[in-house]
Amino acid sequence: MRNLRSILMPLAIVLGILLPQAHVLSPMMPFLIGSMMFLTFVTKIPPQTHGYTFKIEARAFVASLVLIAALWGIVELFGLPREVLLGGAIIALCPPANAAPTMAKMLGGSASLALKIFLSGNLLACFSIPVIFGYLTGADASLSEIAMKIFNTIQPIISIPLAFALGLRAFYPELADRAAKFQKYTMFIWTFSVFVIISKASFDIREMGFTDLWNSGKLPMMAGVSLVLCILLFWLGWFCERKRRPIEGSQSMGQKNTTLVIWVSTLYAGPVVALAPTCYVIWQNLVLTWMSREKTRERMLRGQEKKNP
């Protein structure tokens, strides 16, 4: 599965760049996101102990707020475009990805803990994104109006799959167990989502004019801020949990549910802002590929040491 992912993801990114016509599939995004949410939510979750999941997610949320405040200060100090702040903020507020539990397991961490972090992170995002991102974008409307609009956009994608999954788990556990077996195939839904996302970005860049975007500095700034945030978030997640759960902490902060925030930022902040989380898709997958290869190399070295003590 790891080798397949390393092949499919770059292929999805390249095809998305080369086939901007596939942007017509972008209305499918809410259904793709909802499907991935359901397959993740329906997985049987071990009982919570000692509130450790909450501590990890709380630290991740505080770190995200600090990053947004720092980025806001940099934008104001250097007179950067407002889109840089909005693009960076939506990345920082983005909840963990559906694939985080699977990736945590591949790297030697706890998939069940990563799954709990995913659940709590997405529930927190239902409220934090509308309030904070709504405040940053709501220049022409009151905070309550824009926050409610964003909330009404996000919460059905999270609450409906969650309610359906919990209902299935409570009343038809055998059927829920069968559905949970398909959770490993979320990688293919995610890969197709990445293809559609990159295709939409490729189409938008062509429509807005690549040369104009580049000369204005917005495109390189969006790519740059997403790259810096990607490295910082993965490192901060590891650093904050380095004594107990570095793998799960790194995945909870670094591996983002970009499909959700790209859709939200496109609706409420425009295609230029959506370029930041779109670029994050590329950086994120490069980091994950590097991490999985490093883990594979470590396993190979340990195997050789056992054969040649």
Tab-separated table of C-alpha atoms in Angstrom:
chain	number	residue	atom	x	y	z
A	1	MET	CA	0.000	0.000	0.000
A	2	ARG	CA	2.903	2.349	0.817
A	3	ASN	CA	4.534	1.761	-2.582
A	4	LEU	CA	1.188	2.248	-4.333
A	5	ARG	CA	0.676	5.562	-2.546
A	6	SER	CA	4.130	6.800	-3.612
A	7	ILE	CA	3.153	6.126	-7.238
A	8	LEU	CA	-0.477	7.304	-7.285
A	9	MET	CA	-0.027	10.614	-5.477
A	10	PRO	CA	2.643	12.112	-7.795
A	11	LEU	CA	0.610	10.813	-10.749
A	12	ALA	CA	-2.526	12.570	-9.443
A	13	ILE	CA	-0.603	15.842	-9.022
A	14	VAL	CA	0.946	15.696	-12.530
A	15	LEU	CA	-2.363	14.762	-14.191
A	16	GLY	CA	-4.135	17.544	-12.303
A	17	ILE	CA	-1.649	20.102	-13.651
A	18	LEU	CA	-1.917	18.768	-17.204
A	19	LEU	CA	-5.722	18.333	-17.234
A	20	PRO	CA	-7.336	21.571	-16.027
A	21	GLN	CA	-10.526	20.487	-17.832
A	22	ALA	CA	-11.177	18.092	-14.930
A	23	HIS	CA	-12.122	21.117	-12.782
A	24	VAL	CA	-15.707	20.377	-13.856
A	25	LEU	CA	-15.589	17.546	-11.294
A	26	SER	CA	-15.076	20.001	-8.401
A	27	PRO	CA	-18.796	19.920	-7.372
A	28	MET	CA	-18.090	16.334	-6.302
A	29	MET	CA	-15.762	17.540	-3.527
A	30	PRO	CA	-18.373	17.677	-0.697
A	31	PHE	CA	-19.400	14.097	-1.483
A	32	LEU	CA	-15.792	12.897	-1.664
A	33	ILE	CA	-15.003	14.580	1.647
A	34	GLY	CA	-18.150	13.153	3.223
A	35	SER	CA	-17.307	9.647	2.001
A	36	MET	CA	-13.827	9.805	3.504
A	37	MET	CA	-15.270	11.191	6.737
A	38	PHE	CA	-17.814	8.368	6.993
A	39	LEU	CA	-15.276	5.603	6.341
A	40	THR	CA	-13.026	7.062	9.033
A	41	PHE	CA	-15.789	7.749	11.576
A	42	VAL	CA	-17.306	4.264	11.220
A	43	THR	CA	-14.064	2.643	12.403
A	44	LYS	CA	-14.378	1.153	15.880
A	45	ILE	CA	-12.695	3.516	18.334
A	46	PRO	CA	-11.140	2.294	21.607
A	47	PRO	CA	-12.332	4.130	24.757
A	48	GLN	CA	-10.577	7.369	25.656
A	49	THR	CA	-8.167	7.264	28.610
A	50	HIS	CA	-6.830	10.135	30.726
A	51	GLY	CA	-7.857	12.801	28.236
A	52	TYR	CA	-4.541	12.539	26.404
A	53	THR	CA	-6.148	13.076	23.006
A	54	PHE	CA	-7.587	16.379	24.212
A	55	LYS	CA	-4.150	17.502	25.412
A	56	ILE	CA	-2.580	16.781	22.027
A	57	GLU	CA	-5.349	18.587	20.139
A	58	ALA	CA	-5.328	21.515	22.585
A	59	ARG	CA	-1.580	22.000	22.123
A	60	ALA	CA	-2.017	21.768	18.346
A	61	PHE	CA	-4.780	24.398	18.429
A	62	VAL	CA	-2.728	26.798	20.574
A	63	ALA	CA	0.272	26.362	18.269
A	64	SER	CA	-1.969	27.124	15.278
A	65	LEU	CA	-3.194	30.345	16.920
A	66	VAL	CA	0.405	31.399	17.622
A	67	LEU	CA	1.332	30.769	13.978
A	68	ILE	CA	-1.653	32.811	12.761
A	69	ALA	CA	-0.730	35.693	15.098
A	70	ALA	CA	2.895	35.591	13.924
A	71	LEU	CA	1.834	35.518	10.266
A	72	TRP	CA	-0.573	38.408	10.859
A	73	GLY	CA	2.272	40.448	12.350
A	74	ILE	CA	4.558	39.659	9.387
A	75	VAL	CA	1.854	40.608	6.867
A	76	GLU	CA	1.221	43.932	8.620
A	77	LEU	CA	4.928	44.672	9.147
A	78	PHE	CA	5.983	44.065	5.545
A	79	GLY	CA	2.753	45.179	3.869
A	80	LEU	CA	2.078	41.797	2.278
A	81	PRO	CA	-1.222	41.045	0.505
A	82	ARG	CA	-4.142	40.062	2.726
A	83	GLU	CA	-4.399	36.764	0.821
A	84	VAL	CA	-1.142	35.617	2.434
A	85	LEU	CA	-2.690	35.892	5.905
A	86	LEU	CA	-5.923	34.191	4.826
A	87	GLY	CA	-4.094	31.361	3.052
A	88	GLY	CA	-1.803	30.741	6.010
A	89	ALA	CA	-4.670	30.964	8.520
A	90	ILE	CA	-6.834	28.392	6.759
A	91	ILE	CA	-3.865	25.988	6.650
A	92	ALA	CA	-3.159	26.449	10.364
A	93	LEU	CA	-6.828	25.914	11.261
A	94	CYS	CA	-7.211	22.889	8.998
A	95	PRO	CA	-8.101	19.688	10.916
A	96	PRO	CA	-6.131	16.428	10.626
A	97	ALA	CA	-6.539	14.390	7.447
A	98	ASN	CA	-8.502	11.169	7.082
A	99	ALA	CA	-5.278	9.396	6.157
A	100	ALA	CA	-3.487	10.464	9.377
A	101	PRO	CA	-4.356	7.247	11.299
A	102	THR	CA	-3.131	5.056	8.440
A	103	MET	CA	0.048	7.075	8.044
A	104	ALA	CA	0.688	7.037	11.798
A	105	LYS	CA	0.442	3.237	11.771
A	106	MET	CA	2.805	2.999	8.783
A	107	LEU	CA	5.369	5.100	10.670
A	108	GLY	CA	5.141	2.931	13.784
A	109	GLY	CA	2.658	4.979	15.820
A	110	SER	CA	-0.801	4.291	17.213
A	111	ALA	CA	-3.551	4.348	14.586
A	112	SER	CA	-6.260	4.399	17.280
A	113	LEU	CA	-4.787	7.481	18.976
A	114	ALA	CA	-4.402	9.225	15.603
A	115	LEU	CA	-8.041	8.350	14.871
A	116	LYS	CA	-9.170	9.963	18.146
A	117	ILE	CA	-7.118	13.052	17.300
A	118	PHE	CA	-8.760	13.125	13.857
A	119	LEU	CA	-12.246	13.005	15.421
A	120	SER	CA	-11.602	15.722	18.004
A	121	GLY	CA	-9.705	17.881	15.493
A	122	ASN	CA	-12.526	17.855	12.947
A	123	LEU	CA	-15.158	18.609	15.593
A	124	LEU	CA	-13.031	21.534	16.804
A	125	ALA	CA	-12.676	22.773	13.213
A	126	CYS	CA	-16.473	23.007	12.951
A	127	PHE	CA	-16.312	25.969	15.325
A	128	SER	CA	-12.772	27.376	15.053
A	129	ILE	CA	-12.773	27.848	11.253
A	130	PRO	CA	-16.108	29.748	11.147
A	131	VAL	CA	-15.131	32.057	14.012
A	132	ILE	CA	-11.447	32.758	13.261
A	133	PHE	CA	-11.449	32.504	9.463
A	134	GLY	CA	-14.821	34.254	9.446
A	135	TYR	CA	-13.335	37.129	11.460
A	136	LEU	CA	-10.409	37.444	9.036
A	137	THR	CA	-12.584	37.369	5.906
A	138	GLY	CA	-15.745	39.123	7.089
A	139	ALA	CA	-14.906	42.673	6.120
A	140	ASP	CA	-18.284	43.257	4.436
A	141	ALA	CA	-20.465	41.411	6.943
A	142	SER	CA	-20.800	40.957	10.683
A	143	LEU	CA	-18.821	38.194	12.337
A	144	SER	CA	-21.973	36.319	13.316
A	145	GLU	CA	-23.253	36.321	9.718
A	146	ILE	CA	-20.070	35.136	8.046
A	147	ALA	CA	-19.305	32.640	10.846
A	148	MET	CA	-22.772	31.140	10.536
A	149	LYS	CA	-22.407	30.847	6.757
A	150	ILE	CA	-19.085	29.023	7.073
A	151	PHE	CA	-20.424	26.857	9.908
A	152	ASN	CA	-23.443	25.861	7.821
A	153	THR	CA	-21.059	24.940	4.997
A	154	ILE	CA	-18.690	22.837	7.119
A	155	GLN	CA	-20.868	21.148	9.703
A	156	PRO	CA	-23.038	19.044	7.318
A	157	ILE	CA	-19.889	17.521	5.787
A	158	ILE	CA	-18.732	16.481	9.269
A	159	SER	CA	-21.947	16.003	11.260
A	160	ILE	CA	-23.924	13.976	8.688
A	161	PRO	CA	-21.191	11.327	8.110
A	162	LEU	CA	-20.525	11.278	11.884
A	163	ALA	CA	-24.205	10.779	12.749
A	164	PHE	CA	-24.602	8.115	10.071
A	165	ALA	CA	-21.452	6.288	11.230
A	166	LEU	CA	-22.387	6.427	14.930
A	167	GLY	CA	-25.932	5.295	14.161
A	168	LEU	CA	-24.651	2.384	12.108
A	169	ARG	CA	-22.170	1.478	14.831
A	170	ALA	CA	-24.878	1.624	17.541
A	171	PHE	CA	-27.748	-0.189	15.793
A	172	TYR	CA	-26.043	-2.324	13.151
A	173	PRO	CA	-22.534	-3.081	14.458
A	174	GLU	CA	-21.962	-5.973	12.051
A	175	LEU	CA	-22.742	-3.733	9.088
A	176	ALA	CA	-20.501	-1.040	10.580
A	177	ASP	CA	-17.644	-3.550	10.834
A	178	ARG	CA	-18.100	-4.412	7.174
A	179	ALA	CA	-18.074	-0.742	6.206
A	180	ALA	CA	-14.972	-0.150	8.339
A	181	LYS	CA	-13.050	-2.675	6.247
A	182	PHE	CA	-13.258	-0.231	3.343
A	183	GLN	CA	-11.452	2.448	5.384
A	184	LYS	CA	-8.120	1.448	3.859
A	185	TYR	CA	-9.481	2.479	0.457
A	186	THR	CA	-9.845	6.113	1.502
A	187	MET	CA	-6.376	6.508	0.005
A	188	PHE	CA	-7.905	6.110	-3.463
A	189	ILE	CA	-10.674	8.640	-2.731
A	190	TRP	CA	-8.032	11.022	-1.381
A	191	THR	CA	-5.871	10.518	-4.489
A	192	PHE	CA	-8.813	11.282	-6.766
A	193	SER	CA	-9.630	14.337	-4.615
A	194	VAL	CA	-6.048	15.576	-5.010
A	195	PHE	CA	-6.353	15.167	-8.786
A	196	VAL	CA	-9.553	17.269	-8.807
A	197	ILE	CA	-8.031	19.879	-6.454
A	198	ILE	CA	-4.874	20.318	-8.537
A	199	SER	CA	-6.937	20.385	-11.724
A	200	LYS	CA	-9.127	23.160	-10.287
A	201	ALA	CA	-6.046	25.111	-9.212
A	202	SER	CA	-4.497	24.628	-12.656
A	203	PHE	CA	-7.687	25.926	-14.272
A	204	ASP	CA	-7.896	28.933	-11.902
A	205	ILE	CA	-4.248	29.854	-12.492
A	206	ARG	CA	-4.799	29.766	-16.251
A	207	GLU	CA	-7.958	31.872	-15.900
A	208	MET	CA	-6.275	34.468	-13.699
A	209	GLY	CA	-3.121	34.417	-15.811
A	210	PHE	CA	-0.006	32.623	-14.610
A	211	THR	CA	2.251	35.515	-15.607
A	212	ASP	CA	0.125	38.078	-13.771
A	213	LEU	CA	-0.042	35.921	-10.639
A	214	TRP	CA	3.690	35.347	-10.699
A	215	ASN	CA	4.631	38.967	-11.411
A	216	SER	CA	2.295	40.192	-8.669
A	217	GLY	CA	4.147	37.916	-6.257
A	218	LYS	CA	0.956	36.254	-5.014
A	219	LEU	CA	1.654	32.807	-6.451
A	220	PRO	CA	5.239	32.509	-5.095
A	221	MET	CA	4.098	33.957	-1.756
A	222	MET	CA	1.272	31.414	-1.479
A	223	ALA	CA	3.646	28.580	-2.361
A	224	GLY	CA	6.241	29.934	0.063
A	225	VAL	CA	3.956	30.433	3.061
A	226	SER	CA	2.433	26.961	2.585
A	227	LEU	CA	5.922	25.399	2.417
A	228	VAL	CA	7.084	27.151	5.587
A	229	LEU	CA	3.896	26.222	7.435
A	230	CYS	CA	4.146	22.608	6.265
A	231	ILE	CA	7.653	22.220	7.672
A	232	LEU	CA	6.767	24.104	10.875
A	233	LEU	CA	3.572	22.158	11.558
A	234	PHE	CA	5.153	18.728	11.122
A	235	TRP	CA	8.107	19.799	13.286
A	236	LEU	CA	5.975	21.456	15.970
A	237	GLY	CA	3.759	18.365	16.206
A	238	TRP	CA	6.833	16.207	16.722
A	239	PHE	CA	8.447	18.668	19.158
A	240	CYS	CA	5.358	19.147	21.352
A	241	GLU	CA	4.847	15.373	21.725
A	242	ARG	CA	8.470	14.243	21.427
A	243	LYS	CA	8.527	12.648	24.896
A	244	ARG	CA	5.466	10.425	24.440
A	245	ARG	CA	3.813	10.396	21.005
A	246	PRO	CA	5.987	12.198	18.413
A	247	ILE	CA	4.558	10.321	15.413
A	248	GLU	CA	0.916	10.967	16.313
A	249	GLY	CA	1.692	14.577	17.257
A	250	SER	CA	3.467	15.192	13.960
A	251	GLN	CA	0.609	13.674	11.957
A	252	SER	CA	-2.061	15.553	13.937
A	253	MET	CA	-0.495	18.930	13.179
A	254	GLY	CA	1.170	18.357	9.819
A	255	GLN	CA	-1.107	16.065	7.802
A	256	LYS	CA	-4.088	18.258	6.952
A	257	ASN	CA	-7.573	17.676	5.558
A	258	THR	CA	-6.804	20.099	2.741
A	259	THR	CA	-9.794	19.044	0.633
A	260	LEU	CA	-12.094	20.603	3.229
A	261	VAL	CA	-10.288	23.953	3.594
A	262	ILE	CA	-9.597	24.359	-0.132
A	263	TRP	CA	-13.310	24.134	-0.716
A	264	VAL	CA	-14.079	26.560	2.142
A	265	SER	CA	-11.408	29.075	1.097
A	266	THR	CA	-12.605	28.984	-2.531
A	267	LEU	CA	-16.172	29.759	-1.406
A	268	TYR	CA	-15.385	32.530	1.092
A	269	ALA	CA	-11.978	33.967	0.184
A	270	GLY	CA	-11.472	33.324	-3.538
A	271	PRO	CA	-9.212	31.189	-5.745
A	272	VAL	CA	-6.019	33.097	-4.880
A	273	VAL	CA	-6.338	32.199	-1.173
A	274	ALA	CA	-7.183	28.604	-2.135
A	275	LEU	CA	-3.758	28.380	-3.802
A	276	ALA	CA	-2.095	28.220	-0.363
A	277	PRO	CA	-3.765	24.994	0.851
A	278	THR	CA	-3.515	23.639	-2.715
A	279	CYS	CA	0.261	24.115	-2.642
A	280	TYR	CA	0.214	22.554	0.833
A	281	VAL	CA	-1.111	19.361	-0.778
A	282	ILE	CA	2.124	19.082	-2.771
A	283	TRP	CA	4.477	19.923	0.133
A	284	GLN	CA	2.573	17.654	2.516
A	285	ASN	CA	2.830	14.664	0.223
A	286	LEU	CA	6.536	15.280	-0.364
A	287	VAL	CA	7.094	15.293	3.426
A	288	LEU	CA	5.000	12.147	3.921
A	289	THR	CA	6.851	10.363	1.109
A	290	TRP	CA	10.183	11.289	2.708
A	291	MET	CA	8.999	10.141	6.160
A	292	SER	CA	7.749	6.782	4.847
A	293	ARG	CA	10.996	6.194	2.944
A	294	GLU	CA	13.058	7.024	6.034
A	295	LYS	CA	10.973	4.548	8.039
A	296	THR	CA	11.469	1.887	5.366
A	297	ARG	CA	15.219	2.532	5.384
A	298	GLU	CA	15.331	2.189	9.194
A	299	ARG	CA	13.502	-1.142	9.014
A	300	MET	CA	15.907	-2.390	6.363
A	301	LEU	CA	18.910	-1.362	8.483
A	302	ARG	CA	17.458	-3.124	11.544
A	303	GLY	CA	16.867	-6.233	9.452
A	304	GLN	CA	20.471	-6.208	8.274
A	305	GLU	CA	21.726	-5.764	11.843
A	306	LYS	CA	19.752	-8.815	12.964
A	307	LYS	CA	21.188	-10.905	10.135
A	308	ASN	CA	24.727	-9.628	10.811
A	309	PRO	CA	24.982	-9.067	14.594
